[in-house]
Amino acid sequence: MMAYFTCSINRFAMKMTILYFLTGSLLMLLLLFVKVDFLFVVALIFLSISSVINGITVFCLIMSMLLNFADIEQHTMTLVAALLNYPIAFLYIHFVF
Amino acid sequence: MGIHIKSILGSLAFSYLFYTKSFGLNTLLLSILVLVFLFICRKQRPLPWGYSLPYLFTAVMVFMDPTAFKICLHFMAFFILIGKYIAPTSSLYLSWFIGVVNMIIASLVKLNNHINQPRSQRKVLSKKRIDYIKGIIIAFLLLILFALLYQKANPIFDGLIQQIDLNFISAPWLLFTLFGYIMFVNILNPYNPKELLALDQQKANELKHPEQLFTIPILEKLKSEQTLGSIVLSSLNLLLILFLVTDIIYLFQADPISNAGYSKSVHQGVYALMFSIVCAIIIILFLFRGHLNFYKGNKRLKKLTYFWIGLNVILVFFTLYKNFQYIDALGFTYKRIGVFVYLLLTLSGLITVYIKVASLRGFIYLIRTNITVVFGLLLLSASIPWDRAITWYNLENIEHPDISYLMNLGDTNSEQLYRYIHTPNRETILHKDTFKEIEKRYAQFLSIQRERTWQEYTAFQIRSPRRK
């Protein structure tokens, strides 16, 4: 599926989105039954860093979409995927706390 | 009827049904309208009946019980329907994605394609159509002008004109209607993500058999993977057997289990189960990612995998039993229902992993099948009014139900709680404040129901028409 994303920023954003999703899911599963303070701190740091980087990526994607309007389709696909991480994060927070 | 006329009609219906309104009957009516429009356009694209029915079903469920979960599921069914309408053969997860993206950018993609086309190839409006548009605009302007003139000349006509109330038109209303128009244009004139669909079609569920025989270095690598995998799975199996034995002892011990004990045994058990199953599935997917599927000496590893899956199925049933015990003693809660949902999904995950290993399927098969199962299960769960069902079960079957928990659920159970406190001998069990709170909650619920406009009607207004 990565072949679909021809722009480098989209490929980067998709890889980051998948990485956040997998790491977030793993942390959530761990936090559900290992209630250790250290893990909570790790999860919070991960959440803060990933939210900021994801936010910057989304901004860059919007800019890139405006500059390369011909590739709007793959840019929007990437944007939707990147933004989908936020509701998933909220759902995971709801599960853990 | 052109797409734009249909979209204008659709947008007017959309703003009439939804502007400053909450979800209810309007959701069902709009769903019917969308399906009628898609049915009318069936010559261009066939209507996917298999996905239209779930869409309509979720709309009925929103009408019956408009909770956030059912509204979200209705949107999900809508996006899947649009995705399947665009590309009937695409995978379910991709259909949802295509549906969402189509609703955002279909018009922009079309506009972009139009701009990038050479002038000679661009579609131009026919002269007849331009004349129609001109005629409509001129007639509309003249109608207003002459109506204003005749208004001065005839008092009866003046009264008739005065009765036309256009106060509902405002900037937010116009924006809302424009949003509805864009939505309908994107539904009726969707874009076609050909490249994405071609990539999806290329991904077959079955693994491709290697065309050449394995070379000696590959065989050596496969042998070491097989040994490694066998050791890992054997140790996992042994640990799981030990765990199951201790679980049997725990389940059949004579000591009564405390409330905290139930919670710990079910929830912690489920969380541990979740993590262990995910980890083990990752190991299996890693081992059976490629050539090992076709390696003749993989029988031992396959047997160990099947054994591990079988043990996990037993573990799922043990946890199901514990959850049943838990519910029998303390009643239903959303968390306990969540455990059932999770266990059913785990069972489906285990079955699909078995099929993947046994009939040489790829990772994409797991994604496609399990997403379909999740969607099916969500649809099934939408048919139950959970707040009312939990309240009914707990009030009917539990000796001392947790009233404060039931009061924290959605307000649709207000009537049940009201009836419960007004049955004889409740004064001895419940505190006075609880009585007052439940009565206040019920009064608030009735007041909210009375304030609903016909667009927002739910099954409650149908069930109890006198109190609407």
XYZ file of C-alpha atoms in Angstrom:
565
model
C 0.000 0.000 0.000
C 2.946 2.335 0.604
C 3.452 2.411 -3.180
C 0.283 4.491 -3.377
C 1.952 7.369 -1.546
C 4.316 8.918 -4.080
C 5.099 12.131 -2.131
C 7.845 11.708 0.448
C 5.975 13.687 3.135
C 2.979 11.370 2.784
C 5.140 8.260 3.086
C 6.825 9.727 6.178
C 3.465 10.683 7.716
C 1.972 7.246 7.047
C 4.973 5.465 8.587
C 4.791 7.730 11.642
C 1.022 7.146 11.937
C 1.481 3.369 11.885
C 4.349 3.639 14.390
C 2.248 5.774 16.791
C -0.701 3.421 16.458
C 1.338 0.292 17.172
C 3.325 1.841 20.041
C 0.176 3.383 21.528
C -1.734 0.089 21.324
C 1.123 -1.817 22.954
C 1.419 0.752 25.755
C -2.337 0.689 26.326
C -2.379 -3.105 26.581
C 0.554 -3.018 29.000
C -1.007 -0.279 31.123
C -4.253 -2.224 31.470
C -2.700 -4.863 33.656
C 0.685 -3.489 34.723
C -0.298 -0.482 36.829
C 3.229 0.806 37.394
C 3.928 4.541 37.777
C 6.980 4.315 35.543
C 4.844 2.988 32.671
C 2.305 5.789 33.146
C 5.130 8.335 32.887
C 6.454 6.647 29.732
C 2.936 6.643 28.243
C 2.413 10.328 29.078
C 5.766 11.310 27.550
C 4.954 9.231 24.453
C 1.495 10.825 24.207
C 2.858 14.373 24.510
C 5.696 13.890 22.026
C 3.574 11.991 19.491
C 0.735 14.560 19.720
C 3.125 17.444 19.030
C 4.959 15.673 16.180
C 1.654 14.484 14.705
C 0.292 18.038 14.910
C 3.346 19.422 13.090
C 3.057 16.627 10.495
C -0.616 17.461 9.916
C 0.269 21.140 9.441
C 3.044 20.228 6.949
C 0.621 17.910 5.130
C -1.915 20.712 4.739
C 0.803 23.028 3.413
C 2.060 20.343 1.050
C -1.499 19.680 -0.136
C -2.009 23.345 -0.948
C 1.302 23.481 -2.819
C 0.727 20.189 -4.708
C -2.976 20.375 -5.381
C -2.756 17.701 -8.079
C -1.940 15.109 -5.386
C -4.861 16.102 -3.170
C -6.168 12.516 -3.060
C -3.132 10.921 -1.407
C -2.619 13.988 0.801
C -6.174 13.710 2.127
C -5.790 9.963 2.670
C -2.667 10.648 4.745
C -4.352 13.495 6.620
C -7.345 11.329 7.546
C -5.021 8.535 8.710
C -2.884 10.958 10.750
C -5.914 12.636 12.337
C -7.472 9.251 13.134
C -4.759 8.742 15.761
C -6.327 11.428 17.978
C -9.727 9.732 18.543
C -7.898 6.422 18.962
C -5.682 8.057 21.621
C -8.780 9.396 23.428
C -10.351 5.931 23.315
C -7.197 4.364 24.769
C -7.053 7.011 27.532
C -10.698 6.189 28.315
C -9.817 2.475 28.555
C -6.833 3.000 30.834
C -8.208 5.627 33.271
C -32.975 15.110 -12.916
C -29.382 16.394 -12.820
C -26.997 15.799 -9.988
C -27.093 19.465 -8.962
C -30.899 19.607 -8.801
C -30.938 16.417 -6.711
C -28.215 17.869 -4.489
C -30.121 21.155 -3.997
C -33.279 19.221 -3.066
C -31.251 16.972 -0.807
C -29.527 19.920 0.891
C -32.873 21.653 1.543
C -34.238 18.440 3.061
C -31.013 18.068 5.058
C -31.191 21.557 6.566
C -34.946 21.207 7.219
C -34.400 17.940 9.062
C -31.152 18.667 10.879
C -30.585 22.404 11.346
C -30.433 23.039 15.170
C -31.941 19.595 15.729
C -30.673 16.534 17.558
C -30.743 12.996 16.170
C -33.998 11.056 15.914
C -36.562 10.522 13.167
C -34.571 12.914 10.923
C -31.697 10.386 10.704
C -34.046 7.703 9.412
C -35.695 10.060 6.893
C -32.347 11.315 5.574
C -31.059 7.743 5.218
C -34.136 6.849 3.149
C -33.559 9.947 0.998
C -29.875 9.053 0.426
C -30.845 5.499 -0.553
C -33.577 6.757 -2.901
C -31.062 9.059 -4.633
C -28.505 6.272 -4.916
C -31.225 3.954 -6.255
C -32.210 6.548 -8.883
C -28.550 6.746 -9.985
C -28.228 2.929 -10.193
C -27.648 3.060 -13.959
C -24.290 4.805 -13.410
C -23.332 2.694 -10.385
C -25.257 -0.245 -8.894
C -26.572 0.221 -5.367
C -24.747 -2.132 -2.948
C -27.788 -3.691 -1.232
C -25.643 -5.672 1.173
C -24.369 -2.406 2.682
C -27.545 -0.361 2.207
C -29.461 -2.557 4.617
C -26.959 -2.160 7.502
C -27.022 1.601 6.851
C -30.813 1.663 7.080
C -30.709 -0.666 10.079
C -28.378 1.681 12.007
C -30.671 4.607 11.114
C -33.628 2.699 12.592
C -31.533 1.980 15.689
C -30.669 5.694 16.049
C -34.399 6.433 15.837
C -35.111 3.803 18.495
C -32.370 4.859 20.885
C -30.133 7.789 19.787
C -26.980 7.130 21.845
C -23.508 8.354 20.843
C -22.416 4.784 20.058
C -25.291 4.207 17.634
C -24.813 7.593 15.965
C -21.086 6.829 15.451
C -21.964 3.403 14.062
C -24.517 4.985 11.723
C -21.820 7.286 10.334
C -19.492 4.319 9.964
C -22.180 2.388 8.035
C -22.739 5.487 5.879
C -19.043 5.814 4.964
C -18.827 2.089 4.205
C -21.923 2.333 1.988
C -20.389 5.238 0.057
C -17.075 3.376 -0.243
C -18.838 0.260 -1.541
C -20.954 2.397 -3.891
C -17.724 3.793 -5.390
C -15.836 0.479 -5.461
C -17.997 -2.616 -4.766
C -15.036 -5.028 -4.751
C -12.793 -3.088 -2.363
C -11.915 -4.378 1.126
C -14.142 -3.231 3.976
C -11.450 -1.206 5.777
C -10.612 0.556 2.539
C -14.294 1.203 1.744
C -14.640 3.094 5.002
C -11.526 5.101 4.225
C -12.629 5.841 0.650
C -16.056 6.866 1.963
C -14.544 9.387 4.400
C -12.072 10.811 1.872
C -14.780 11.008 -0.824
C -17.010 13.092 1.435
C -14.159 15.556 2.001
C -12.545 15.917 -1.408
C -14.692 14.453 -4.196
C -15.689 17.903 -5.484
C -12.142 19.230 -5.190
C -10.699 16.247 -7.093
C -13.281 16.707 -9.837
C -12.500 20.430 -10.005
C -8.784 19.730 -10.112
C -9.230 17.185 -12.928
C -11.391 19.668 -14.798
C -8.777 22.431 -14.505
C -5.939 20.111 -15.565
C -7.812 18.882 -18.645
C -6.934 20.498 -21.985
C -9.540 23.100 -22.975
C -10.657 21.027 -25.964
C -11.527 18.025 -23.767
C -13.385 19.967 -21.075
C -17.093 19.319 -20.739
C -19.004 22.479 -21.590
C -22.624 23.131 -20.633
C -24.980 22.639 -23.600
C -26.707 25.714 -25.054
C -30.107 24.354 -24.009
C -28.981 23.998 -20.405
C -27.460 27.501 -20.364
C -30.784 28.840 -21.674
C -32.638 27.008 -18.881
C -30.341 28.489 -16.215
C -30.661 31.983 -17.707
C -34.456 31.582 -17.894
C -34.717 30.466 -14.250
C -32.571 33.376 -12.974
C -34.438 36.008 -15.023
C -37.856 34.566 -14.085
C -36.871 34.522 -10.386
C -35.760 38.187 -10.442
C -38.855 39.273 -12.351
C -41.129 37.322 -9.976
C -39.705 39.238 -7.006
C -39.949 42.599 -8.791
C -43.550 42.108 -9.942
C -44.652 40.625 -6.627
C -43.404 43.817 -4.921
C -45.303 45.939 -7.453
C -48.591 43.988 -7.115
C -48.222 44.070 -3.339
C -48.832 47.823 -3.422
C -51.847 47.477 -5.711
C -53.884 44.792 -3.945
C -54.285 44.496 -0.119
C -55.288 40.781 -0.281
C -52.194 39.971 -2.349
C -50.158 42.088 0.099
C -51.456 39.939 2.990
C -50.502 36.792 1.102
C -46.943 38.051 0.508
C -46.620 39.147 4.143
C -47.392 35.571 5.234
C -44.224 34.278 3.571
C -41.773 33.946 6.437
C -38.138 33.895 5.385
C -36.757 34.601 8.844
C -35.218 31.128 9.012
C -32.627 32.220 6.426
C -29.456 33.268 8.200
C -25.715 33.001 7.595
C -25.375 29.789 9.680
C -28.426 28.284 7.931
C -26.919 29.094 4.524
C -23.592 27.541 5.542
C -25.382 24.457 6.863
C -27.373 24.099 3.646
C -24.197 24.582 1.598
C -22.603 21.799 3.631
C -25.609 19.599 2.821
C -25.288 20.477 -0.871
C -21.577 19.539 -0.939
C -22.392 16.321 0.893
C -25.028 15.324 -1.663
C -22.840 16.322 -4.640
C -20.046 14.155 -3.234
C -22.435 11.240 -2.718
C -24.007 11.440 -6.164
C -20.864 12.314 -8.082
C -18.073 10.485 -6.240
C -14.448 10.343 -7.291
C -12.753 7.091 -8.227
C -9.462 6.277 -6.459
C -8.307 3.903 -9.220
C -4.686 3.554 -8.076
C -5.637 2.705 -4.513
C -8.228 0.180 -5.651
C -5.748 -1.446 -8.048
C -3.259 -1.835 -5.186
C -5.989 -3.362 -3.009
C -6.959 -5.828 -5.750
C -3.322 -6.899 -6.105
C -3.236 -7.973 -2.447
C -4.572 -11.523 -2.569
C -5.780 -13.338 0.545
C -3.812 -16.458 -0.405
C -0.045 -16.617 -0.147
C 1.798 -17.119 -3.426
C 3.553 -20.462 -3.742
C 7.289 -19.926 -4.409
C 8.040 -20.575 -8.071
C 11.507 -22.070 -7.457
C 12.704 -24.773 -5.077
C 14.311 -23.543 -1.860
C 18.091 -23.102 -2.069
C 20.301 -24.610 0.648
C 20.893 -21.274 2.498
C 17.119 -20.646 2.573
C 16.492 -24.218 3.815
C 19.075 -23.714 6.584
C 17.383 -20.473 7.592
C 13.952 -22.142 7.591
C 15.264 -25.013 9.733
C 16.615 -22.620 12.337
C 13.346 -20.619 12.298
C 11.413 -23.859 12.726
C 13.586 -24.879 15.719
C 13.349 -21.419 17.281
C 9.582 -21.254 16.743
C 9.052 -24.740 18.160
C 10.940 -23.897 21.352
C 9.085 -20.602 21.796
C 5.641 -22.122 21.164
C 6.355 -25.209 23.288
C 7.302 -23.049 26.261
C 4.252 -20.811 25.707
C 2.027 -23.893 25.574
C 3.518 -25.312 28.773
C 3.005 -22.022 30.594
C -0.571 -21.783 29.347
C -1.336 -25.369 30.484
C 0.002 -24.504 33.934
C -2.091 -21.338 33.981
C -5.236 -23.233 32.932
C -4.713 -25.848 35.651
C -4.431 -23.120 38.309
C -7.484 -21.434 36.785
C -9.513 -24.660 37.115
C -8.502 -24.911 40.772
C -9.508 -21.277 41.300
C -12.867 -21.729 39.544
C -13.941 -24.810 41.434
C -12.649 -23.943 44.874
C -15.323 -23.978 47.568
C -14.547 -20.505 49.018
C -17.015 -17.812 47.965
C -15.362 -15.096 45.913
C -15.624 -11.499 47.133
C -16.692 -8.607 44.843
C -13.095 -7.410 44.600
C -12.055 -10.977 43.868
C -14.521 -11.187 40.954
C -13.290 -7.912 39.545
C -9.657 -8.909 39.863
C -10.143 -12.391 38.404
C -12.191 -11.194 35.416
C -10.668 -7.841 34.508
C -7.053 -8.647 35.263
C -7.551 -12.026 33.614
C -8.939 -10.407 30.504
C -6.159 -7.805 30.318
C -3.525 -10.509 30.702
C -5.343 -12.586 28.085
C -5.408 -9.621 25.699
C -1.685 -8.979 26.012
C -0.653 -12.624 25.806
C -2.843 -13.322 22.758
C -1.606 -10.231 20.915
C 2.027 -11.160 21.646
C 1.533 -14.781 20.591
C -0.308 -13.770 17.391
C 2.630 -11.460 16.559
C 5.039 -14.398 17.040
C 2.886 -16.666 14.825
C 2.549 -13.995 12.140
C 6.312 -13.455 12.231
C 7.034 -17.182 11.920
C 4.471 -17.790 9.171
C 5.209 -14.608 7.234
C 6.662 -16.267 4.124
C 8.614 -19.364 3.065
C 7.991 -21.284 6.303
C 4.368 -21.752 5.166
C 5.617 -23.886 2.253
C 8.455 -25.649 4.041
C 7.698 -29.391 4.210
C 9.211 -29.824 7.656
C 6.915 -27.295 9.325
C 4.399 -29.870 10.592
C 5.660 -29.824 14.193
C 5.485 -26.034 14.321
C 1.974 -26.062 12.840
C 0.816 -28.644 15.391
C 2.229 -26.506 18.214
C 0.443 -23.455 16.788
C -2.891 -25.294 16.604
C -2.363 -26.544 20.142
C -1.671 -23.006 21.349
C -4.821 -21.758 19.587
C -6.854 -24.570 21.198
C -5.509 -23.711 24.667
C -6.390 -20.063 24.141
C -9.933 -21.020 23.120
C -10.220 -22.908 26.436
C -8.867 -19.815 28.216
C -11.506 -17.676 26.482
C -14.258 -20.032 27.686
C -12.886 -19.965 31.241
C -12.933 -16.170 31.218
C -16.467 -16.246 29.766
C -17.532 -18.477 32.637
C -15.902 -16.129 35.189
C -17.645 -13.157 33.615
C -20.997 -14.976 33.781
C -20.416 -15.647 37.479
C -19.471 -12.012 38.002
C -22.656 -10.787 36.261
C -24.790 -13.318 38.095
C -23.578 -11.941 41.413
C -23.335 -8.208 40.701
C -25.328 -7.521 37.517
C -24.457 -5.986 34.179
C -22.179 -2.994 33.600
C -20.709 -1.630 30.380
C -17.292 -2.944 31.392
C -18.622 -6.476 31.879
C -20.398 -6.334 28.504
C -17.101 -5.069 27.045
C -15.463 -8.258 28.346
C -17.992 -10.347 26.361
C -17.355 -8.286 23.236
C -13.608 -8.626 23.682
C -13.837 -12.400 24.216
C -15.971 -12.841 21.094
C -13.475 -10.811 19.073
C -10.615 -12.868 20.522
C -12.403 -16.048 19.535
C -12.836 -14.761 15.999
C -9.165 -13.673 15.950
C -8.036 -17.143 17.042
C -10.213 -18.862 14.426
C -8.882 -16.610 11.658
C -5.273 -17.195 12.779
C -5.971 -20.932 12.568
C -7.404 -20.536 9.030
C -4.449 -18.339 8.075
C -1.916 -20.997 9.121
C -3.928 -24.008 7.921
C -4.905 -22.735 4.479
C -1.841 -20.603 3.684
C -3.432 -17.164 3.850
C -1.584 -13.860 4.119
C -1.634 -11.116 6.748
C -4.101 -9.101 4.649
C -6.605 -11.955 5.067
C -6.492 -11.469 8.847
C -7.076 -7.719 8.515
C -9.937 -8.100 6.039
C -11.754 -10.859 7.905
C -11.351 -9.416 11.381
C -12.483 -5.934 10.349
C -15.601 -7.512 8.813
C -16.204 -9.429 12.051
C -15.775 -6.241 14.136
C -18.248 -4.379 11.909
C -20.746 -7.257 12.098
C -20.449 -7.424 15.873
C -20.909 -3.662 16.216
C -24.038 -3.871 14.032
C -25.368 -6.695 16.158
C -24.699 -4.788 19.370
C -26.479 -1.729 17.956
C -29.739 -3.662 18.016
C -29.755 -3.659 21.821
C -30.776 -0.553 23.832
C -27.932 -1.081 26.295
C -28.894 1.443 28.987
C -32.412 0.038 29.233
C -31.226 -3.573 29.002
C -28.637 -3.138 31.784
C -31.208 -1.389 33.981
C -33.869 -4.029 33.337
C -31.512 -6.929 34.117
C -30.048 -5.379 37.265
C -33.408 -4.311 38.684
C -35.092 -7.638 37.936
C -32.348 -10.072 38.890
C -30.029 -8.467 41.438
C -31.071 -8.275 45.061
C -29.296 -4.985 45.804
C -28.678 -3.271 42.457
C -26.170 -0.426 42.261
C -28.694 2.431 41.766
C -26.039 5.151 41.563
C -24.400 3.288 38.630
C -27.774 2.987 36.879
C -28.394 6.706 37.420
C -25.116 7.496 35.696
C -26.249 5.723 32.524
C -28.134 7.519 29.736
C -31.463 9.107 30.647
C -33.480 6.543 28.638
C -33.701 4.372 31.769
C -35.387 7.154 33.805
C -38.824 5.611 33.376
C -37.620 2.174 34.571
C -35.954 3.685 37.654
C -39.069 5.764 38.383
C -41.270 2.676 38.218
C -38.778 0.770 40.380
C -38.872 3.268 43.254
C -42.662 3.376 43.148
C -43.090 -0.347 43.766
C -43.978 -1.322 47.381
C -41.333 -1.603 50.144
C -38.655 0.404 48.351
C -38.497 2.985 51.175
C -36.721 0.475 53.393
C -33.957 -0.201 50.861
C -33.359 3.212 49.307
C -32.307 6.519 50.806
C -34.718 9.483 50.601
C -32.251 11.516 48.541
C -32.095 8.743 45.952
C -35.888 8.886 45.646
C -35.778 12.633 45.066
C -32.934 12.383 42.566
C -34.700 9.695 40.531
C -37.947 11.683 40.463
C -36.074 14.833 39.418
C -34.229 12.889 36.717
C -37.499 11.465 35.379
C -39.133 14.904 35.326
C -36.134 16.298 33.415
C -36.306 13.405 30.961
C -40.010 14.016 30.298
C -39.411 17.725 29.849
C -36.631 17.030 27.286
C -38.932 14.619 25.438
C -41.765 17.191 25.366
C -39.465 19.853 23.909
C -38.470 17.645 20.978
C -39.687 18.730 17.541
C -41.136 16.119 15.166
C -37.762 15.815 13.404
C -36.200 14.742 16.711
C -38.864 12.198 17.643
C -37.585 8.862 18.865
C -39.275 5.567 19.649
C -40.251 7.068 23.030
C -42.764 9.427 21.362
C -44.224 6.497 19.417
C -44.451 4.307 22.526
C -46.005 6.975 24.735
C -47.741 9.496 22.428
C -49.641 11.221 25.248
C -46.448 12.228 27.031
C -44.653 13.604 23.968
